[in-house]
mmCIF file of C-alpha atoms in Angstrom:
data_model
loop_
_atom_site.group_PDB
_atom_site.id
_atom_site.type_symbol
_atom_site.label_atom_id
_atom_site.label_comp_id
_atom_site.label_asym_id
_atom_site.label_seq_id
_atom_site.Cartn_x
_atom_site.Cartn_y
_atom_site.Cartn_z
ATOM 1 C CA UNK A 225 122.376 111.468 86.503
ATOM 2 C CA UNK A 226 121.849 112.565 83.737
ATOM 3 C CA UNK A 227 121.814 108.815 81.737
ATOM 4 C CA UNK A 228 118.766 107.632 84.354
ATOM 5 C CA UNK A 229 116.800 110.870 83.212
ATOM 6 C CA UNK A 230 117.630 109.792 79.301
ATOM 7 C CA UNK A 231 116.394 106.036 80.048
ATOM 8 C CA UNK A 232 113.273 107.066 82.217
ATOM 9 C CA UNK A 233 112.021 109.669 79.067
ATOM 10 C CA UNK A 234 112.824 106.225 76.446
ATOM 11 C CA UNK A 235 110.583 103.617 78.847
ATOM 12 C CA UNK A 236 107.823 105.928 79.465
ATOM 13 C CA UNK A 237 104.861 104.414 77.075
ATOM 14 C CA UNK A 238 101.464 105.593 77.267
ATOM 15 C CA UNK A 239 99.774 101.931 79.125
ATOM 16 C CA UNK A 240 96.645 100.128 77.363
ATOM 17 C CA UNK A 241 95.292 98.154 80.089
ATOM 18 C CA UNK A 242 91.638 99.983 79.209
ATOM 19 C CA UNK A 243 91.607 101.077 75.970
ATOM 20 C CA UNK A 244 88.889 97.936 75.836
ATOM 21 C CA UNK A 245 87.028 99.323 79.045
ATOM 22 C CA UNK A 246 84.377 96.970 77.416
ATOM 23 C CA UNK A 247 85.999 93.671 76.691
ATOM 24 C CA UNK A 248 86.306 93.721 80.789
ATOM 25 C CA UNK A 249 82.053 94.412 81.037
ATOM 26 C CA UNK A 250 82.003 92.050 78.878
ATOM 27 C CA UNK A 251 84.009 89.812 80.180
ATOM 28 C CA UNK A 252 82.752 90.548 83.314
ATOM 29 C CA UNK A 253 86.319 90.865 84.479
ATOM 30 C CA UNK A 254 85.032 93.605 86.883
ATOM 31 C CA UNK A 255 82.789 92.861 89.133
ATOM 32 C CA UNK A 256 81.111 93.876 92.615
ATOM 33 C CA UNK A 257 81.353 90.037 93.228
ATOM 34 C CA UNK A 258 85.211 90.368 92.284
ATOM 35 C CA UNK A 259 85.926 93.159 94.570
ATOM 36 C CA UNK A 260 88.579 92.883 97.184
ATOM 37 C CA UNK A 261 89.347 89.202 96.167
ATOM 38 C CA UNK A 262 92.736 91.123 95.105
ATOM 39 C CA UNK A 263 94.727 92.715 97.952
ATOM 40 C CA UNK A 264 95.111 95.863 96.982
ATOM 41 C CA UNK A 265 98.687 98.314 98.037
ATOM 42 C CA UNK A 266 98.852 102.115 98.143
ATOM 43 C CA UNK A 267 103.254 102.996 98.696
ATOM 44 C CA UNK A 268 103.382 106.409 99.440
ATOM 45 C CA UNK A 269 105.548 108.459 98.774
ATOM 46 C CA UNK A 270 106.400 110.474 102.225
ATOM 47 C CA UNK A 271 108.039 113.274 100.516
ATOM 48 C CA UNK A 272 106.017 113.603 96.916
ATOM 49 C CA UNK A 273 105.891 117.803 96.170
ATOM 50 C CA UNK A 274 102.767 116.400 94.095
ATOM 51 C CA UNK A 275 101.090 114.830 96.780
ATOM 52 C CA UNK A 276 100.691 115.668 100.360
ATOM 53 C CA UNK A 277 101.205 112.168 101.977
ATOM 54 C CA UNK A 278 97.641 112.485 103.929
ATOM 55 C CA UNK A 279 96.607 112.776 100.602
ATOM 56 C CA UNK A 280 98.313 109.661 99.028
ATOM 57 C CA UNK A 281 97.223 107.794 101.744
ATOM 58 C CA UNK A 282 93.093 109.400 101.987
ATOM 59 C CA UNK A 283 92.858 108.501 98.910
ATOM 60 C CA UNK A 284 93.830 104.750 99.682
ATOM 61 C CA UNK A 285 90.757 105.236 101.957
ATOM 62 C CA UNK A 286 88.998 104.889 99.343
ATOM 63 C CA UNK A 287 89.247 102.031 98.480
ATOM 64 C CA UNK A 288 88.444 99.744 101.387
ATOM 65 C CA UNK A 289 91.012 97.226 102.129
ATOM 66 C CA UNK A 290 94.187 98.978 100.511
ATOM 67 C CA UNK A 291 97.278 98.733 103.021
ATOM 68 C CA UNK A 292 99.181 101.313 102.757
ATOM 69 C CA UNK A 293 102.713 101.238 103.423
ATOM 70 C CA UNK A 294 105.281 104.455 103.746
ATOM 71 C CA UNK A 295 109.000 105.354 101.404
ATOM 72 C CA UNK A 296 110.867 107.711 102.878
ATOM 73 C CA UNK A 297 112.043 109.787 101.009
ATOM 74 C CA UNK A 298 110.567 108.949 97.980
ATOM 75 C CA UNK A 299 110.047 111.812 96.382
ATOM 76 C CA UNK A 300 106.506 112.166 93.446
ATOM 77 C CA UNK A 301 108.624 110.066 91.008
ATOM 78 C CA UNK A 302 109.589 107.057 93.333
ATOM 79 C CA UNK A 303 110.724 104.791 90.644
ATOM 80 C CA UNK A 304 113.424 107.279 89.756
ATOM 81 C CA UNK A 305 113.900 108.611 93.231
ATOM 82 C CA UNK A 306 114.241 105.991 95.866
ATOM 83 C CA UNK A 307 114.565 102.801 92.924
ATOM 84 C CA UNK A 308 116.322 100.360 95.462
ATOM 85 C CA UNK A 309 113.857 100.961 97.917
ATOM 86 C CA UNK A 310 110.748 101.250 96.111
ATOM 87 C CA UNK A 311 112.414 97.665 94.843
ATOM 88 C CA UNK A 312 113.062 96.179 97.804
ATOM 89 C CA UNK A 313 109.512 97.170 99.640
ATOM 90 C CA UNK A 314 107.159 95.845 96.582
ATOM 91 C CA UNK A 315 109.015 92.214 96.709
ATOM 92 C CA UNK A 316 108.541 92.114 100.164
ATOM 93 C CA UNK A 317 104.861 93.340 100.031
ATOM 94 C CA UNK A 318 104.914 90.202 96.506
ATOM 95 C CA UNK A 319 106.223 87.427 99.431
ATOM 96 C CA UNK A 320 103.821 88.478 101.527
#
C-alpha cells in the first residue's frame, strides 16, 4: 500500500489542458454549436467523504445530457481506492 501511494504521488502532474484558453477560443474549439457533440459520462464515487453522491449527481445534472454511472465503494480518489473497478467501468463506457 505504501508503494502504491508513493507511485501515485510521483505520477500526479499539473494539468496543462486549459493553460492557453485563448487558443481554444481563437480556433473555435469550444462553441455553442459544438456543445453536446461529445458524449459525457460522470462517474459518481459513492463513498466520497468530500462530496456526497447526491451532490456529485447534482453537478452532473448541470451539464445537460450527461450520463451518470456509480462506482460503489469508491472514495474521492477512485483511481486509488477502486482502480480495477474504475478501469473496468471506463472500458465499458468506452465500448458503448
